[in-house]
Short mmCIF file of C-alpha atoms in Angstrom, two decimals:
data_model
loop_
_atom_site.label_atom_id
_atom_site.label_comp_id
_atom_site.label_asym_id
_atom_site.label_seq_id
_atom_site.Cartn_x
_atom_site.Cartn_y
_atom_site.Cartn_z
CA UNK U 293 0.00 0.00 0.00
CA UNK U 294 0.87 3.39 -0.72
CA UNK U 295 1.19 6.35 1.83
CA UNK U 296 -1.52 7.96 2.62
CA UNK U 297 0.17 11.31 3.59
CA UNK U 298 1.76 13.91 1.54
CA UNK U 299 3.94 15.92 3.47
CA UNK U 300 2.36 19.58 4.49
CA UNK U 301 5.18 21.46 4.94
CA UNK U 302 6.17 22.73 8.93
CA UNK U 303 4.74 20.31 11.50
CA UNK U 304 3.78 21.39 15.15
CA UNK U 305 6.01 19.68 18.41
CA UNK U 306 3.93 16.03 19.03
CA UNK U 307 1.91 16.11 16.25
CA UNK U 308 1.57 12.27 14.57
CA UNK U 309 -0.36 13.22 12.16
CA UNK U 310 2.04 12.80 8.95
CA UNK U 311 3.72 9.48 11.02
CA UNK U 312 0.37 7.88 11.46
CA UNK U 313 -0.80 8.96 7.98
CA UNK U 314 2.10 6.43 6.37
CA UNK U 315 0.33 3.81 7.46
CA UNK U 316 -3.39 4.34 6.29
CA UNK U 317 -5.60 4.73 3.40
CA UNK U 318 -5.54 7.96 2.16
CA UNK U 319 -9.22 8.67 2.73
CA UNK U 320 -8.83 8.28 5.96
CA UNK U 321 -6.37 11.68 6.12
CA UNK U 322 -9.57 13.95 5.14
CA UNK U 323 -11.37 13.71 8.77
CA UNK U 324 -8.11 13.81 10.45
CA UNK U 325 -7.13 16.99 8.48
CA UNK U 326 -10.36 18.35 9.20
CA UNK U 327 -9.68 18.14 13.22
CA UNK U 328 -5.98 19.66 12.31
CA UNK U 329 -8.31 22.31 11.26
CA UNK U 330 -10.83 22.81 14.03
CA UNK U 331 -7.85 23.33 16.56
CA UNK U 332 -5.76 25.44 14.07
CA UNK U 333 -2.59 23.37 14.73
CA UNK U 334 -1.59 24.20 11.11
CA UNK U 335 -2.62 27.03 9.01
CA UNK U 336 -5.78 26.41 6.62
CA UNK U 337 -4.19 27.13 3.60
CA UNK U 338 -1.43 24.16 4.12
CA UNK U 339 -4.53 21.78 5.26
CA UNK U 340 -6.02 22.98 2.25
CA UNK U 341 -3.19 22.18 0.00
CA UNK U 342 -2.53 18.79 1.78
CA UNK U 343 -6.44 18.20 0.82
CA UNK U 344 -5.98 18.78 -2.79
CA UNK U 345 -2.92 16.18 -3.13
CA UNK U 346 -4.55 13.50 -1.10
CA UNK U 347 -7.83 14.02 -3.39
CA UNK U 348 -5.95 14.08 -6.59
CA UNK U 349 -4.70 10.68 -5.70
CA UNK U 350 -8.62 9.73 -5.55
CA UNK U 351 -11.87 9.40 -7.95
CA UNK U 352 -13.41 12.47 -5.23
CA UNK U 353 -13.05 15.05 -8.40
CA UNK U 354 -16.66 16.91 -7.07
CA UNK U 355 -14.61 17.68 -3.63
CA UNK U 356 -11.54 18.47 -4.98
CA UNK U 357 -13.38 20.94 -6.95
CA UNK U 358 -14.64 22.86 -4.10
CA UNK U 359 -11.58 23.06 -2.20
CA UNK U 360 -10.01 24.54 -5.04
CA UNK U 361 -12.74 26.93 -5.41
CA UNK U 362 -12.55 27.84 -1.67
CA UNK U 363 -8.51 28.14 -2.15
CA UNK U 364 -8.71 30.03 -5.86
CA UNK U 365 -12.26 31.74 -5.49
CA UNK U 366 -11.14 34.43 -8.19
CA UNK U 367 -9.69 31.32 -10.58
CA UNK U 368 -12.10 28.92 -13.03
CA UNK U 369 -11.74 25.10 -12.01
CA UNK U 370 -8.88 24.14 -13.98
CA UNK U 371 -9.36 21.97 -17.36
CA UNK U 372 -7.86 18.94 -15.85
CA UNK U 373 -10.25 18.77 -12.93
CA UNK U 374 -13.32 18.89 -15.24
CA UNK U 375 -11.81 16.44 -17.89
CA UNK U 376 -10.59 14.15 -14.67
CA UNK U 377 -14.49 14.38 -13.76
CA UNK U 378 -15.51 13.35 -17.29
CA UNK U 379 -13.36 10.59 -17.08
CA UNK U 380 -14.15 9.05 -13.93
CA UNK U 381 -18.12 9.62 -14.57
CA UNK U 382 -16.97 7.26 -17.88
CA UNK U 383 -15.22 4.81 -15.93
CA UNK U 384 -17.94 4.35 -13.33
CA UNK U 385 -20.24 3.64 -16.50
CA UNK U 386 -17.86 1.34 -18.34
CA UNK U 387 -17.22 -0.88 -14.97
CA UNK U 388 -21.12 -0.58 -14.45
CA UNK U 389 -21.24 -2.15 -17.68
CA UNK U 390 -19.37 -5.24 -17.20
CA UNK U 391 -20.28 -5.89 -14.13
CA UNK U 392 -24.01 -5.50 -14.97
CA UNK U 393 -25.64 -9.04 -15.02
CA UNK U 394 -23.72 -9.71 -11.05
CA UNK U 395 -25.11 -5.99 -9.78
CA UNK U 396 -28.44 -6.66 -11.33
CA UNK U 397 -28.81 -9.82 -9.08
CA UNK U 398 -27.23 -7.90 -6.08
CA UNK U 399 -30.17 -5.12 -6.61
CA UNK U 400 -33.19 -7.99 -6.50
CA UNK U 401 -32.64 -8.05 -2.53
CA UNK U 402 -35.72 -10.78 -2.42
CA UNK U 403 -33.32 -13.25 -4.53
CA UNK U 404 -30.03 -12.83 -2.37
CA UNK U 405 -32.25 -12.78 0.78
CA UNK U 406 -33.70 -15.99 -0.52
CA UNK U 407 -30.02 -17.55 -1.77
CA UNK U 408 -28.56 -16.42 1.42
CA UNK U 409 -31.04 -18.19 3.89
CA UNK U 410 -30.70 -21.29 1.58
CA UNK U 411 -26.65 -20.88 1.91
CA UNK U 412 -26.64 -21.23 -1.99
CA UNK U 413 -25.06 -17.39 -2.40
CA UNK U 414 -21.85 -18.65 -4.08
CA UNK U 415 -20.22 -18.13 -7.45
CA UNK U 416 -20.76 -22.17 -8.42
CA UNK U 417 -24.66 -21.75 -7.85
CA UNK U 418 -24.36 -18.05 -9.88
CA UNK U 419 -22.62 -19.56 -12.69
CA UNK U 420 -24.85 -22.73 -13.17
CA UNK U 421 -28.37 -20.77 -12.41
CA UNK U 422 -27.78 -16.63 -13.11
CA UNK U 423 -25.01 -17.68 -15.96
CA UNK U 424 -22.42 -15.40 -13.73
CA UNK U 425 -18.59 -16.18 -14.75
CA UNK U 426 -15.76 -15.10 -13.03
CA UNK U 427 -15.05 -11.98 -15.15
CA UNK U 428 -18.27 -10.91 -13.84
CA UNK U 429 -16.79 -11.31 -10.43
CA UNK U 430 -13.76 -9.78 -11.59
CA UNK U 431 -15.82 -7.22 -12.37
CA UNK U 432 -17.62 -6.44 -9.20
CA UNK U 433 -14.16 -6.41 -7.83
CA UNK U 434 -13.09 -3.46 -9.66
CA UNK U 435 -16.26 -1.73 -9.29
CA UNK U 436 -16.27 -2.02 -5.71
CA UNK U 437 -12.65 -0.34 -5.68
CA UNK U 438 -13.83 2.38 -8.46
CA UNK U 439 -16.85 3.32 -5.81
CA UNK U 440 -14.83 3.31 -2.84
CA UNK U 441 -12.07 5.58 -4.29
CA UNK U 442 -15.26 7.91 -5.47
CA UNK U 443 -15.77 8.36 -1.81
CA UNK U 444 -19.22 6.37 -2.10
CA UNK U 445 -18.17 4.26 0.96
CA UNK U 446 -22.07 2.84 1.85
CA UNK U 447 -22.11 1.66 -1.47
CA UNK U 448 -18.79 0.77 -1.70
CA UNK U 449 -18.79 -1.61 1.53
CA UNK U 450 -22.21 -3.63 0.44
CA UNK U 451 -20.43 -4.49 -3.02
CA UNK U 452 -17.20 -5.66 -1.58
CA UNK U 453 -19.54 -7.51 1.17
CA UNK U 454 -20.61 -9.44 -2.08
CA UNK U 455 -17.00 -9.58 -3.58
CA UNK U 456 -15.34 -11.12 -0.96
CA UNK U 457 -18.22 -14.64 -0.68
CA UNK U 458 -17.39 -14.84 -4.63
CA UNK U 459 -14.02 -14.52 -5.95
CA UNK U 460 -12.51 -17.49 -5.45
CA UNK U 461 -8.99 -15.73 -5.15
CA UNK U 462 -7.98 -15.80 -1.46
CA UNK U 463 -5.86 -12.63 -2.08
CA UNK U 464 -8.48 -10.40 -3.76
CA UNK U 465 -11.05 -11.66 -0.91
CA UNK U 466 -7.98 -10.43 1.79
CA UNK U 467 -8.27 -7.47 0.19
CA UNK U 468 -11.76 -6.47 0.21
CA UNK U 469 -11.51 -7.47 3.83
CA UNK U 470 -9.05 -4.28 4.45
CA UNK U 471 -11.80 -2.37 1.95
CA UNK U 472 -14.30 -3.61 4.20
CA UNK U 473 -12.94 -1.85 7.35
CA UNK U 474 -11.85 0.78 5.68
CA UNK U 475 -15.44 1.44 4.62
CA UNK U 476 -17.00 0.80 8.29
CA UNK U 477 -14.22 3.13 9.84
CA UNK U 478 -15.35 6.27 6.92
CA UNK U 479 -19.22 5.63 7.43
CA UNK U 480 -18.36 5.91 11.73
CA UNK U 481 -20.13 2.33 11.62
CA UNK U 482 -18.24 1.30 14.71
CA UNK U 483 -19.41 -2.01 16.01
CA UNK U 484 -18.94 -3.01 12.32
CA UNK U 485 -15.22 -1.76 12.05
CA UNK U 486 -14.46 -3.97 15.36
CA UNK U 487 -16.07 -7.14 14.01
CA UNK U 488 -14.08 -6.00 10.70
CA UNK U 489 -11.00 -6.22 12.78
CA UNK U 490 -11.28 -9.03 15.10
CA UNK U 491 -12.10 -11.05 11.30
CA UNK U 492 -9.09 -9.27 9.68
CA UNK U 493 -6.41 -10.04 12.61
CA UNK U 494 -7.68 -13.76 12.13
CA UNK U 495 -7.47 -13.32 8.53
CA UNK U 496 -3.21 -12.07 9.24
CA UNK U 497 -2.41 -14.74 11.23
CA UNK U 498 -4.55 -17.60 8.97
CA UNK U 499 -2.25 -16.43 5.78
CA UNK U 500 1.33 -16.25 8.19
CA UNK U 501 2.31 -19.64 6.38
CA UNK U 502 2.04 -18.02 2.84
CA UNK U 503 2.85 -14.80 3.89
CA UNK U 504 6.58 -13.19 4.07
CA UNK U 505 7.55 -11.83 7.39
CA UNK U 506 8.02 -8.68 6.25
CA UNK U 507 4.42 -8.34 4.99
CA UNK U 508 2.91 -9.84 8.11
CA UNK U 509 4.90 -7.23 9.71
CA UNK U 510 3.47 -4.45 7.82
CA UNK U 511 0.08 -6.08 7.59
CA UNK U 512 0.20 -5.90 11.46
CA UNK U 513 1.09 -2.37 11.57
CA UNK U 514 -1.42 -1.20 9.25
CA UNK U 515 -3.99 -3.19 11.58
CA UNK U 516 -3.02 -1.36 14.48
CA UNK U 517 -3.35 2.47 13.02
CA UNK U 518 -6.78 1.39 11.57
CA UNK U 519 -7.58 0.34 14.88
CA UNK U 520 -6.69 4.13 16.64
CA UNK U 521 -10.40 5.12 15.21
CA UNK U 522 -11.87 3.23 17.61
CA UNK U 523 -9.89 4.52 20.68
CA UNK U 524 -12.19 7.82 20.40
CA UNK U 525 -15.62 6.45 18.67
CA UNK U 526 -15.92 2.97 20.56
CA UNK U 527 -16.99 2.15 23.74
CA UNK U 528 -14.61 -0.62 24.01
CA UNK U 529 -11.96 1.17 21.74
CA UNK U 530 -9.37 1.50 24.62
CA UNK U 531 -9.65 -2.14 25.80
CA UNK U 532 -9.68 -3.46 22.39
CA UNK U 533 -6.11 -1.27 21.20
CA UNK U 534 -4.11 -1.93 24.62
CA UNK U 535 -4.63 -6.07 24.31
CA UNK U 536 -3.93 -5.68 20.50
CA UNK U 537 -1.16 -3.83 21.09
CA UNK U 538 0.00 -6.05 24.24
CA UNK U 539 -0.39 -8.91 22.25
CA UNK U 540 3.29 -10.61 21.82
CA UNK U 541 3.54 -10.01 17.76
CA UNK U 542 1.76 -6.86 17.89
CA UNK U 543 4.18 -5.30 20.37
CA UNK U 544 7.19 -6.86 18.69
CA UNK U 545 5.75 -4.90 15.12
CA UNK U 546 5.22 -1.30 17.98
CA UNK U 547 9.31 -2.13 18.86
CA UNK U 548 10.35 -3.09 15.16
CA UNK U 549 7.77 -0.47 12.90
CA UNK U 550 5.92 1.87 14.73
CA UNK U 551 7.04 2.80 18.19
CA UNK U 552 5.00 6.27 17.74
CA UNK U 553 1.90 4.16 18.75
CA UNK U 554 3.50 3.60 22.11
CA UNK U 555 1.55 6.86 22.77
CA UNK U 556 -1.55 5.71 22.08
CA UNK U 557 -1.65 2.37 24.17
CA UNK U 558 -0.19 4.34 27.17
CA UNK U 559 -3.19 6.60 26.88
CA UNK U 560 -5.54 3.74 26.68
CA UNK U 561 -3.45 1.39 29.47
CA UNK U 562 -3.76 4.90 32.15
CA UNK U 563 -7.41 5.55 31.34
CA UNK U 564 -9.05 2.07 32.07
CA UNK U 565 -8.83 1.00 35.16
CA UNK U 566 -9.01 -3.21 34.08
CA UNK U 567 -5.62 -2.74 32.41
CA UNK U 568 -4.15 -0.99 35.68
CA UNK U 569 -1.87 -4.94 35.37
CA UNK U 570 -0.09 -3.77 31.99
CA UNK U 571 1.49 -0.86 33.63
CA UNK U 572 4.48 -2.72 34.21
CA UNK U 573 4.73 -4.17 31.10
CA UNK U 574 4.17 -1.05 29.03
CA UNK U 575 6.90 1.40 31.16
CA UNK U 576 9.25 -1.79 29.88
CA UNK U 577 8.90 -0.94 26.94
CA UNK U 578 8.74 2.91 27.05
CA UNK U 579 12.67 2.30 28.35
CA UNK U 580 13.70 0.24 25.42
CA UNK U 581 12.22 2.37 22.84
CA UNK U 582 13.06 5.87 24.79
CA UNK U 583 16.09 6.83 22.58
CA UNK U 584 13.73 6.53 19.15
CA UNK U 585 10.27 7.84 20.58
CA UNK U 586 9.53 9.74 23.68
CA UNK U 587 6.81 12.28 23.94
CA UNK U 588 5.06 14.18 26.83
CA UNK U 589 2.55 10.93 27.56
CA UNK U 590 5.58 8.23 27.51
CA UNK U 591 7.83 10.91 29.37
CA UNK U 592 5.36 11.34 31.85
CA UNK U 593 5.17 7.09 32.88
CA UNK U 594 8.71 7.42 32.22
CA UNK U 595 9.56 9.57 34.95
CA UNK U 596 6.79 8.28 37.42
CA UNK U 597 8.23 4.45 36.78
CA UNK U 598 11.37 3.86 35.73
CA UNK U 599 12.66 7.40 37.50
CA UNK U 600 10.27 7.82 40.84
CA UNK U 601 10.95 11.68 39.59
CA UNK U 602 6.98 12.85 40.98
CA UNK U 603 7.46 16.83 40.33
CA UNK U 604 9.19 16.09 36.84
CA UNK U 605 5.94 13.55 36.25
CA UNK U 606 3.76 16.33 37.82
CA UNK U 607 4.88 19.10 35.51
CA UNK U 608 4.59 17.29 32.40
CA UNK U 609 1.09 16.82 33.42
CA UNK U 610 0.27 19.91 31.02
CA UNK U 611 2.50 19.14 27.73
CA UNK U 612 0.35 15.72 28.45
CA UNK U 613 -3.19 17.39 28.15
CA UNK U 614 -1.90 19.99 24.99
CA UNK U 615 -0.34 16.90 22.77
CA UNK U 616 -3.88 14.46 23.77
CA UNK U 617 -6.46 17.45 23.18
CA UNK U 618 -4.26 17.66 19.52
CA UNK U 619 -4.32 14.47 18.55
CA UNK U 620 -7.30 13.03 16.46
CA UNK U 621 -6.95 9.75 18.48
CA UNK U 622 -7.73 11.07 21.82
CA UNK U 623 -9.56 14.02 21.55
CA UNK U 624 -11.92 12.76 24.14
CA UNK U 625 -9.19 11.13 26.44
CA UNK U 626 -7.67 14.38 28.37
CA UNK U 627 -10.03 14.99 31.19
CA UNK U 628 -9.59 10.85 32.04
CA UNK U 629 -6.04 10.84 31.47
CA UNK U 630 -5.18 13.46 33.67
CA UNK U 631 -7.80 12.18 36.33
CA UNK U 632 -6.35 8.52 35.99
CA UNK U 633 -2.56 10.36 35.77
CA UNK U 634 -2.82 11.69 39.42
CA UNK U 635 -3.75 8.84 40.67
CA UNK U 636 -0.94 6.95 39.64
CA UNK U 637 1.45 9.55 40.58
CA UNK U 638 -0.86 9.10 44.01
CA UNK U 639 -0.17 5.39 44.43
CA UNK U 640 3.49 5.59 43.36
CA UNK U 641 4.56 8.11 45.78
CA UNK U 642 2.09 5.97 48.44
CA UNK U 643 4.48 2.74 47.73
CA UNK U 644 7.93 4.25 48.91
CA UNK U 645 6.82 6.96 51.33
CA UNK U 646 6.23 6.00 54.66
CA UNK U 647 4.40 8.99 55.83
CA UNK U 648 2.76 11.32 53.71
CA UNK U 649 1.47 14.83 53.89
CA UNK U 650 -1.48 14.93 51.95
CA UNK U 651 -1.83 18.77 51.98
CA UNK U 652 1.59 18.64 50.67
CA UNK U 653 0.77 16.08 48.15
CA UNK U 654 -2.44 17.70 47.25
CA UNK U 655 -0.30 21.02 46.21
CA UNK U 656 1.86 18.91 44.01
CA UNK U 657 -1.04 17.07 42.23
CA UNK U 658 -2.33 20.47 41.65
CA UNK U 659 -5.34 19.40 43.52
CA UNK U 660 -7.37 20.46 46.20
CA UNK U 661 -6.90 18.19 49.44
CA UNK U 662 -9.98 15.93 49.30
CA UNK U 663 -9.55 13.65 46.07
CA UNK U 664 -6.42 12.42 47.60
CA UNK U 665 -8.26 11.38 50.57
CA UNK U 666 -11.24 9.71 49.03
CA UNK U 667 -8.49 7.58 46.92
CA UNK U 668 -7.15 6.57 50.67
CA UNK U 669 -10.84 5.53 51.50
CA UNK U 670 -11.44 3.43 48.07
#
């Protein structure tokens, strides 16, 4: 797969954003680009810019349009984007075309209902009883892709739904499996886009044996970024990314690929209090990867942990909250980080004190006296 992210010129302290955008589809940038622009880390005009290249890459020609209108309001949409459109309006047509007797079945939803409740919905039962062959499926394949990259994801995810029981090539099925979650995670379709992931991690490990190492490797890191849209949008999205994460191949693909994410499982590890057990585990391997990736979340458990340094830990309390309220991610993680934060620092600095001042303690949270005593209660 190709990067997603075309670089946008000066980047902000912390900000993942071009570091996690190497590792999804490019569609995926727009929404993130769009936060970038609701908390004005960059200026519009480079968001803007960083729009247009991602969309030129895509079928979206009617979008591309408009930001170019909003960019060049004095300026006529240039030739290219209107013969682009005319093109990919032809295209759409053309794979319409060939893919026409398949899509005319998929549209009778009576017939599939019927072949699916009588388990006959397979390309052997098409070909002897609709006359469907496998260019047809072939077909559908591309069409599914052409839709997607049109930025028609409902659509999109209902023909690759129907792709993936057909083609009897294991790889093009694998692959409408990533174009399934990639649909689920664009249409905010959550609980579909963490069955789509559980099936898809099975899917990694069920193709190891014909798979190179490398590729499993990258296939695993891939599944991990996809996975960051849930840590925001699921109920279960911070659970689900800290035992992916945790999981023995998964972290040895963090240490190998993509220590950046280390940021993103220590924000889900600190927030939920059933995972309080991994702390141990994950400041092991915030040490190990400190000299290639250390921000103000990692810091912060790096200091409390491996250092016992509580003011340091305290004061980086605030870079903390400024890099999780700017990152797409975690958005809605900052009030429980910091909550969550203080009472680790809390519990650390209760383990090798003997007697503690908890007005004193209090002042260095930068909290009023009474939440450290209710924690001494629970």
């Amino acid at each position: 797969r190709e990067s997603a992210w075309v670089a946008m010129g000066s980047s902000e302290a912390h900000d993942l954003t071009q570091t996690v955008g190497g590792f999804l589809d490019r569609h995926m940038m727009l929404p993130m680009l769009d936060f970038l622009g609701s908390k004005q880390v960059y200026p519009e005009s480079e968001l803007d810019d960083a729009r247009l290249k991602i969309l030129s890459r895509t079928n979206m020609v009617d979008f591309a349009m408009d930001i170019h209108k909003k960019v060049n309001p004095n300026e006529p949409v240039p030739a290219e984007m209107s013969t682009q459109r005319e093109a990919v309006m032809a295209k759409m047509q053309t794979l319409r075309d060939e893919a026409a007797p398949l899509l005319d079945i998929l549209s009778n939803g009576s017939l599939v209902s019927s072949m699916r409740s009588e388990r006959c919905f397979n390309l052997a039962y098409l070909q002897e009883h609709h006359n469907i062959t496998l260019e047809h499926v072939a077909a559908l394949g591309k069409h599914a892709k052409f839709t997607f990259d049109c930025g028609d994801y409902r659509s999109a995810t209902s023909l690759l739904s129907s792709f993936r029981l057909l083609t009897p090539n294991a790889d093009d099925a694998f692959s409408a499996q990533w174009g399934r979650l990639a649909c689920e995670i664009l249409l905010g379709a959550w609980d579909a886009a963490l069955e789509e992931l559980g099936s898809l991690r099975d899917a990694i490990e069920a193709r190891s044996a014909t798979t190179s190492a490398v590729m499993q490797l990258q296939q695993r890191a891939w599944l991990m970024h996809w996975a960051l849209f849930l840590l925001p949008n699921h109920a279960s999205g911070r659970q689900v990314v800290s035992d992916l994460f945790l999981s023995e191949r998964y972290l040895n693909t963090i240490q190998t690929t993509c220590p950046h994410l280390l940021r993103y499982l220590a924000v889900a590890i600190v927030t939920t209090p059933r995972r309080r057990h991994l702390v141990k585990e994950l400041v092991r391997v915030i040490a190990m990867e400190k000299p290639v990736f250390l921000d103000p979340i990692t810091a912060f458990l790096d200091d409390l942990y491996n250092s016992a340094d509580f003011e340091q830990a305290q004061e980086g309390l605030v870079a903390c909250a400024t890099t999780i309220e700017n990152d797409f991610f975690l958005r809605n993680a900052s009030a429980d980080f910091l909550s969550h934060a203080r009472l680790h620092i809390f519990e650390s600095y209760c383990r090798i004190h003997e007697r503690i001042d908890l007005e004193s303690l209090a002042q260095k949270l930068g909290m009023e006296r009474l939440p450290p005593e209710k924690w001494i209660v629970q």
